[in-house]
PDB file of C-alpha atoms in Angstrom:
ATOM      1  CA  LEU A1126      20.635  85.977  -3.525  1.00 40.00           C
ATOM      2  CA  CYS A1127      22.454  86.713  -6.814  1.00 39.00           C
ATOM      3  CA  THR A1128      20.789  85.808 -10.251  1.00 35.00           C
ATOM      4  CA  ALA A1129      22.448  82.367 -10.662  1.00 36.00           C
ATOM      5  CA  ALA A1130      21.633  81.184  -7.136  1.00 38.00           C
ATOM      6  CA  PHE A1131      17.901  82.355  -7.519  1.00 36.00           C
ATOM      7  CA  LEU A1132      18.080  80.013 -10.586  1.00 37.00           C
ATOM      8  CA  ARG A1133      18.974  77.243  -8.829  1.00 38.00           C
ATOM      9  CA  MET A1134      16.304  77.205  -6.435  1.00 42.00           C
ATOM     10  CA  GLU A1135      14.416  73.715  -6.830  1.00 40.00           C
ATOM     11  CA  HIS A1136      10.925  75.181  -7.068  1.00 41.00           C
ATOM     12  CA  SER A1137      11.354  79.064  -8.130  1.00 42.00           C
ATOM     13  CA  PRO A1138       9.681  80.294 -10.709  1.00 44.00           C
ATOM     14  CA  THR A1139      12.585  80.571 -13.033  1.00 41.00           C
ATOM     15  CA  ASN A1140      13.230  76.693 -12.568  1.00 43.00           C
ATOM     16  CA  LEU A1141       9.357  76.288 -13.303  1.00 40.00           C
ATOM     17  CA  LEU A1142       9.852  78.267 -16.554  1.00 39.00           C
ATOM     18  CA  ARG A1143      12.852  76.403 -17.293  1.00 39.00           C
ATOM     19  CA  LYS A1144      10.483  73.026 -17.362  1.00 41.00           C
ATOM     20  CA  ASN A1145       7.786  74.963 -19.778  1.00 42.00           C
ATOM     21  CA  PHE A1146       6.312  76.362 -16.983  1.00 44.00           C
ATOM     22  CA  ASN A1147       4.347  79.726 -17.752  1.00 48.00           C
ATOM     23  CA  MET A1148       4.282  82.183 -14.769  1.00 54.00           C
ATOM     24  CA  PRO A1149       0.779  82.270 -13.201  1.00 54.00           C
ATOM     25  CA  ASP A1150      -0.293  84.914 -15.999  1.00 57.00           C
ATOM     26  CA  ASN A1151       0.094  82.067 -18.809  1.00 60.00           C
ATOM     27  CA  LYS A1152       3.001  83.944 -20.219  1.00 60.00           C
ATOM     28  CA  SER A1153       6.543  82.353 -20.917  1.00 61.00           C
ATOM     29  CA  PRO A1154       9.749  84.500 -20.507  1.00 55.00           C
ATOM     30  CA  SER A1155       9.656  85.273 -24.588  1.00 57.00           C
ATOM     31  CA  GLU A1156       6.100  86.347 -24.609  1.00 61.00           C
ATOM     32  CA  TYR A1157       6.881  89.285 -22.474  1.00 55.00           C
ATOM     33  CA  GLY A1158       9.590  91.104 -24.754  1.00 57.00           C
ATOM     34  CA  ALA A1159       8.793  94.880 -23.535  1.00 49.00           C
ATOM     35  CA  SER A1160       7.240  93.619 -20.324  1.00 78.00           C
ATOM     36  CA  ARG A1161      10.522  91.961 -19.332  1.00 82.00           C
ATOM     37  CA  GLU A1162      10.695  94.279 -16.163  1.00 85.00           C
ATOM     38  CA  ARG A1163       6.894  93.324 -15.158  1.00 85.00           C
ATOM     39  CA  TYR A1164       7.986  89.267 -15.566  1.00 86.00           C
ATOM     40  CA  LEU A1165      11.222  90.120 -13.295  1.00 90.00           C
ATOM     41  CA  ASP A1166       8.647  91.990 -10.749  1.00 93.00           C
ATOM     42  CA  LEU A1167       6.496  88.900 -10.607  1.00 93.00           C
ATOM     43  CA  ASN A1168       9.205  86.485 -10.298  1.00 94.00           C
ATOM     44  CA  GLU A1169      10.493  88.716  -7.195  1.00 97.00           C
ATOM     45  CA  LEU A1170       6.843  88.720  -5.575  1.00 98.00           C
ATOM     46  CA  ALA A1171       6.371  85.089  -6.253  1.00 97.00           C
ATOM     47  CA  LYS A1172      10.056  84.307  -4.580  1.00 97.00           C
ATOM     48  CA  SER A1173       8.990  86.331  -1.676  1.00 98.00           C
ATOM     49  CA  VAL A1174       5.419  84.868  -1.467  1.00 98.00           C
ATOM     50  CA  ARG A1175       7.074  81.384  -1.501  1.00 97.00           C
ATOM     51  CA  LYS A1176       9.511  81.903   1.186  1.00 98.00           C
ATOM     52  CA  TYR A1177       7.282  83.167   3.794  1.00 98.00           C
ATOM     53  CA  PHE A1178       3.876  81.448   2.879  1.00 98.00           C
ATOM     54  CA  GLY A1179       5.179  78.355   1.797  1.00 97.00           C
ATOM     55  CA  LYS A1180       4.421  76.717  -1.820  1.00 95.00           C
ATOM     56  CA  ASN A1181       0.106  76.867  -1.466  1.00 96.00           C
ATOM     57  CA  PRO A1182      -1.311  77.609  -4.992  1.00 97.00           C
ATOM     58  CA  VAL A1183      -4.454  79.103  -3.115  1.00 98.00           C
ATOM     59  CA  VAL A1184      -2.515  81.561  -1.132  1.00 98.00           C
ATOM     60  CA  GLU A1185      -0.082  82.280  -3.674  1.00 98.00           C
ATOM     61  CA  ALA A1186      -2.671  82.469  -6.239  1.00 98.00           C
ATOM     62  CA  ALA A1187      -4.851  84.915  -3.654  1.00 98.00           C
ATOM     63  CA  LEU A1188      -1.775  87.083  -2.913  1.00 98.00           C
ATOM     64  CA  TYR A1189      -0.960  87.384  -6.710  1.00 98.00           C
ATOM     65  CA  GLY A1190      -3.956  88.459  -7.781  1.00 97.00           C
ATOM     66  CA  ASN A1191      -4.565  90.990  -5.088  1.00 97.00           C
ATOM     67  CA  SER A1192      -1.122  92.656  -6.353  1.00 97.00           C
ATOM     68  CA  SER A1193      -2.234  92.362  -9.764  1.00 96.00           C
ATOM     69  CA  VAL A1194      -5.580  94.554  -9.043  1.00 96.00           C
ATOM     70  CA  GLU A1195      -3.661  96.697  -7.005  1.00 96.00           C
ATOM     71  CA  THR A1196      -0.300  98.039  -8.886  1.00 95.00           C
ATOM     72  CA  GLY A1197      -2.377  97.287 -12.386  1.00 93.00           C
ATOM     73  CA  GLY A1198      -0.303  94.260 -13.183  1.00 93.00           C
ATOM     74  CA  SER A1199       3.138  95.953 -12.447  1.00 93.00           C
ATOM     75  CA  TYR A1200       3.866  94.108  -9.278  1.00 95.00           C
ATOM     76  CA  LYS A1201       6.441  96.982  -8.586  1.00 95.00           C
ATOM     77  CA  TYR A1202       7.305  97.180  -4.856  1.00 97.00           C
ATOM     78  CA  ASP A1203       7.828 101.116  -5.388  1.00 97.00           C
ATOM     79  CA  GLN A1204       4.386 101.554  -7.388  1.00 94.00           C
ATOM     80  CA  LYS A1205       2.567 104.095  -5.936  1.00 95.00           C
ATOM     81  CA  GLN A1206      -1.036 104.500  -6.316  1.00 93.00           C
ATOM     82  CA  ARG A1207      -2.457 107.812  -9.014  1.00 89.00           C
ATOM     83  CA  GLY A1208      -4.359 110.349  -6.601  1.00 88.00           C
ATOM     84  CA  GLY A1209      -4.154 108.267  -3.571  1.00 90.00           C
ATOM     85  CA  ASN A1210      -1.725 107.165  -0.706  1.00 92.00           C
ATOM     86  CA  GLY A1211      -1.333 103.236  -1.713  1.00 94.00           C
ATOM     87  CA  TYR A1212       2.154 102.254  -2.001  1.00 97.00           C
ATOM     88  CA  GLY A1213       3.816  98.983  -3.108  1.00 97.00           C
ATOM     89  CA  VAL A1214       3.107  95.310  -4.532  1.00 98.00           C
ATOM     90  CA  PHE A1215       0.001  95.484  -1.974  1.00 97.00           C
ATOM     91  CA  GLN A1216      -0.748  99.412  -2.154  1.00 97.00           C
ATOM     92  CA  PHE A1217      -0.341  99.730   1.713  1.00 96.00           C
ATOM     93  CA  ASP A1218      -2.386 103.064   2.410  1.00 95.00           C
ATOM     94  CA  PHE A1219      -3.356 102.551   6.223  1.00 94.00           C
ATOM     95  CA  HIS A1220      -0.272 100.128   6.256  1.00 96.00           C
ATOM     96  CA  ARG A1221       2.117 102.859   5.104  1.00 96.00           C
ATOM     97  CA  PRO A1222       3.075 104.057   8.266  1.00 97.00           C
ATOM     98  CA  TYR A1223       2.971 101.177  10.113  1.00 98.00           C
ATOM     99  CA  TYR A1224       5.163  99.561   7.444  1.00 98.00           C
ATOM    100  CA  ARG A1225       7.792 102.247   7.494  1.00 98.00           C
ATOM    101  CA  LYS A1226       8.363 101.498  11.380  1.00 98.00           C
ATOM    102  CA  PHE A1227       8.650  98.122  10.680  1.00 98.00           C
ATOM    103  CA  LEU A1228      11.129  98.745   7.750  1.00 98.00           C
ATOM    104  CA  LYS A1229      13.084 100.816  10.650  1.00 98.00           C
ATOM    105  CA  LYS A1230      12.483  98.510  13.316  1.00 97.00           C
ATOM    106  CA  GLU A1231      14.108  95.531  11.239  1.00 98.00           C
ATOM    107  CA  GLY A1232      16.678  97.631   9.569  1.00 98.00           C
ATOM    108  CA  LEU A1233      15.397  96.411   5.909  1.00 98.00           C
ATOM    109  CA  GLU A1234      15.659  98.059   2.768  1.00 98.00           C
ATOM    110  CA  ASP A1235      12.446  98.985   0.514  1.00 98.00           C
ATOM    111  CA  ASN A1236      11.509  96.108  -1.590  1.00 98.00           C
ATOM    112  CA  THR A1237       9.215  93.528  -2.515  1.00 98.00           C
ATOM    113  CA  ASP A1238      11.000  90.829   0.159  1.00 98.00           C
ATOM    114  CA  SER A1239      10.122  93.518   2.922  1.00 98.00           C
ATOM    115  CA  GLN A1240       7.043  94.169   1.833  1.00 98.00           C
ATOM    116  CA  VAL A1241       6.007  90.024   1.838  1.00 98.00           C
ATOM    117  CA  LYS A1242       7.451  90.012   5.165  1.00 98.00           C
ATOM    118  CA  TYR A1243       5.433  92.889   6.730  1.00 98.00           C
ATOM    119  CA  VAL A1244       2.699  90.994   5.653  1.00 98.00           C
ATOM    120  CA  TYR A1245       3.580  87.921   7.218  1.00 98.00           C
ATOM    121  CA  GLU A1246       4.090  89.546   9.995  1.00 98.00           C
ATOM    122  CA  ASN A1247       1.035  91.222  10.561  1.00 97.00           C
ATOM    123  CA  ILE A1248      -0.545  87.695   9.853  1.00 97.00           C
ATOM    124  CA  TYR A1249       1.737  85.397  11.738  1.00 97.00           C
ATOM    125  CA  GLY A1250       4.478  87.370  13.894  1.00 96.00           C
ATOM    126  CA  ASP A1251       5.117  90.537  15.563  1.00 94.00           C
ATOM    127  CA  GLN A1252       3.062  93.175  13.623  1.00 95.00           C
ATOM    128  CA  GLN A1253      -0.702  91.252  14.247  1.00 96.00           C
ATOM    129  CA  ASN A1254      -1.399  94.704  16.296  1.00 95.00           C
ATOM    130  CA  VAL A1255      -1.886  96.340  13.340  1.00 96.00           C
ATOM    131  CA  LEU A1256      -5.006  94.309  11.984  1.00 94.00           C
ATOM    132  CA  GLY A1257      -5.629  93.399  15.388  1.00 92.00           C
ATOM    133  CA  ALA A1258      -4.969  89.847  16.836  1.00 87.00           C
ATOM    134  CA  GLY A1259      -8.781  88.787  15.846  1.00 96.00           C
ATOM    135  CA  ASN A1260      -8.565  89.832  12.603  1.00 97.00           C
ATOM    136  CA  ALA A1261      -4.966  88.634  12.301  1.00 97.00           C
ATOM    137  CA  LYS A1262      -6.304  85.186  13.258  1.00 97.00           C
ATOM    138  CA  LYS A1263      -9.283  85.442  10.628  1.00 97.00           C
ATOM    139  CA  VAL A1264      -6.782  86.050   7.830  1.00 98.00           C
ATOM    140  CA  ARG A1265      -4.511  82.583   9.071  1.00 98.00           C
ATOM    141  CA  GLU A1266      -7.994  80.645   9.325  1.00 98.00           C
ATOM    142  CA  ALA A1267      -8.719  82.194   5.413  1.00 98.00           C
ATOM    143  CA  PHE A1268      -5.247  80.796   4.449  1.00 98.00           C
ATOM    144  CA  LYS A1269      -5.991  77.176   5.949  1.00 98.00           C
ATOM    145  CA  SER A1270      -9.146  77.268   2.976  1.00 98.00           C
ATOM    146  CA  ASP A1271      -9.140  75.324  -0.204  1.00 97.00           C
ATOM    147  CA  ASP A1272     -11.137  77.891  -1.861  1.00 98.00           C
ATOM    148  CA  PRO A1273      -8.887  80.586  -3.562  1.00 98.00           C
ATOM    149  CA  GLU A1274     -11.910  83.255  -3.613  1.00 98.00           C
ATOM    150  CA  TYR A1275     -12.491  82.705  -0.054  1.00 98.00           C
ATOM    151  CA  VAL A1276      -8.846  83.615   0.464  1.00 98.00           C
ATOM    152  CA  SER A1277      -8.629  86.208  -1.778  1.00 98.00           C
ATOM    153  CA  ASP A1278     -11.687  88.385  -0.233  1.00 98.00           C
ATOM    154  CA  GLN A1279     -10.373  87.665   3.284  1.00 98.00           C
ATOM    155  CA  PHE A1280      -6.829  88.968   2.551  1.00 98.00           C
ATOM    156  CA  MET A1281      -8.914  92.164   0.629  1.00 97.00           C
ATOM    157  CA  GLU A1282     -11.448  92.796   3.245  1.00 97.00           C
ATOM    158  CA  VAL A1283      -9.312  92.113   6.236  1.00 97.00           C
ATOM    159  CA  PHE A1284      -5.904  92.638   5.683  1.00 97.00           C
ATOM    160  CA  LEU A1285      -5.914  95.217   2.642  1.00 97.00           C
ATOM    161  CA  ARG A1286      -8.818  96.870   2.789  1.00 95.00           C
ATOM    162  CA  PRO A1287      -8.992  98.913  -0.578  1.00 94.00           C
ATOM    163  CA  GLY A1288     -11.012 102.157  -1.147  1.00 90.00           C
ATOM    164  CA  LYS A1289     -12.557 100.693  -4.543  1.00 91.00           C
ATOM    165  CA  PRO A1290     -12.668  96.489  -4.108  1.00 95.00           C
ATOM    166  CA  HIS A1291     -12.749  95.788  -7.754  1.00 96.00           C
ATOM    167  CA  ARG A1292     -13.403  92.151  -6.758  1.00 97.00           C
ATOM    168  CA  ASP A1293     -14.763  90.887  -9.741  1.00 97.00           C
ATOM    169  CA  ARG A1294     -10.766  91.971 -11.087  1.00 97.00           C
ATOM    170  CA  ARG A1295      -9.815  90.131  -7.624  1.00 97.00           C
ATOM    171  CA  VAL A1296     -11.555  87.085  -8.618  1.00 97.00           C
ATOM    172  CA  ASN A1297     -10.642  86.636 -12.263  1.00 97.00           C
ATOM    173  CA  ALA A1298      -6.761  86.880 -11.534  1.00 97.00           C
ATOM    174  CA  THR A1299      -7.255  85.031  -8.756  1.00 98.00           C
ATOM    175  CA  ASN A1300      -8.860  82.245 -10.470  1.00 97.00           C
ATOM    176  CA  LYS A1301      -6.361  82.612 -13.025  1.00 96.00           C
ATOM    177  CA  TYR A1302      -3.237  82.021 -11.066  1.00 97.00           C
ATOM    178  CA  TYR A1303      -4.861  79.273  -9.245  1.00 97.00           C
ATOM    179  CA  LYS A1304      -5.033  77.134 -12.428  1.00 96.00           C
ATOM    180  CA  GLN A1305      -1.869  77.962 -13.761  1.00 94.00           C
ATOM    181  CA  LEU A1306      -0.172  76.797  -9.885  1.00 95.00           C
ATOM    182  CA  SER A1307      -2.376  73.941  -9.709  1.00 94.00           C
ATOM    183  CA  GLU A1308      -1.456  72.618 -12.897  1.00 92.00           C
ATOM    184  CA  THR A1309       2.289  73.209 -12.458  1.00 90.00           C
ATOM    185  CA  TYR A1310       2.249  71.685  -8.658  1.00 88.00           C
ATOM    186  CA  ASN A1311       0.472  68.636 -10.342  1.00 88.00           C
ATOM    187  CA  GLU A1312       2.837  68.303 -12.746  1.00 81.00           C
ATOM    188  CA  SER A1313       5.918  68.729 -10.434  1.00 74.00           C
ATOM    189  CA  GLY A1314       4.912  66.282  -8.059  1.00 64.00           C
ATOM    190  CA  ARG A1315       3.802  69.131  -5.417  1.00 53.00           C
TER     191      ARG A1315
END
C-alpha cells in the first residue's frame, strides 16, 4: 500500500493516532523524534498483525510484546540476533530455514508482512507441519483466550521457543500493549 492508502485505512494504527491514540508503547508520533524509524516499524507490524489475525487486543498485545523483546524494541523485519541465528520481528531461529522456503514457495519478499503471514500460516494455514499440528492447535486454542499473559506465554513457548525466554519482560510488554489497545478499542467502539 502507498502511504496515502495506508493513512485512509479505517482502524489503522495511523488513523488511531490521529484520534489522539498513542501507539501500544504509549508514545505519540511527536514523542518519537529520532526514533521515528521505530515508530514506522511498529506501525508496519500492527498493520500486518491486524491483516492476518484481526482486531483482537489480546492476540495483538501478545505478538507486539513478544516482538518487542525479540527485537529489543526495534520491530525491524531485518533485525539480526547478536551472537545467534535469530532473525526478524520474531527472531526466527529454528524457523529461519522454513521461513526462507516459505518465501520462495509463495514468491514473497522478506518484510514484516511476510514474517507475520508466515506466523499465521504456521498456526492456521499450510505451514502447520513446522510446529506440528498438535502445537499449532495449542496456539490456536490459546489465541481464543482473554488472558494476554497466557496467550503471550503459549506463543513464546510453543511457537518461538527462545533460548532465553525473558518471560518477565514479555509479560510486562504484553500487559502494556493490552492496556493501551483495550482502552483504544473501547473508545472507538470495537
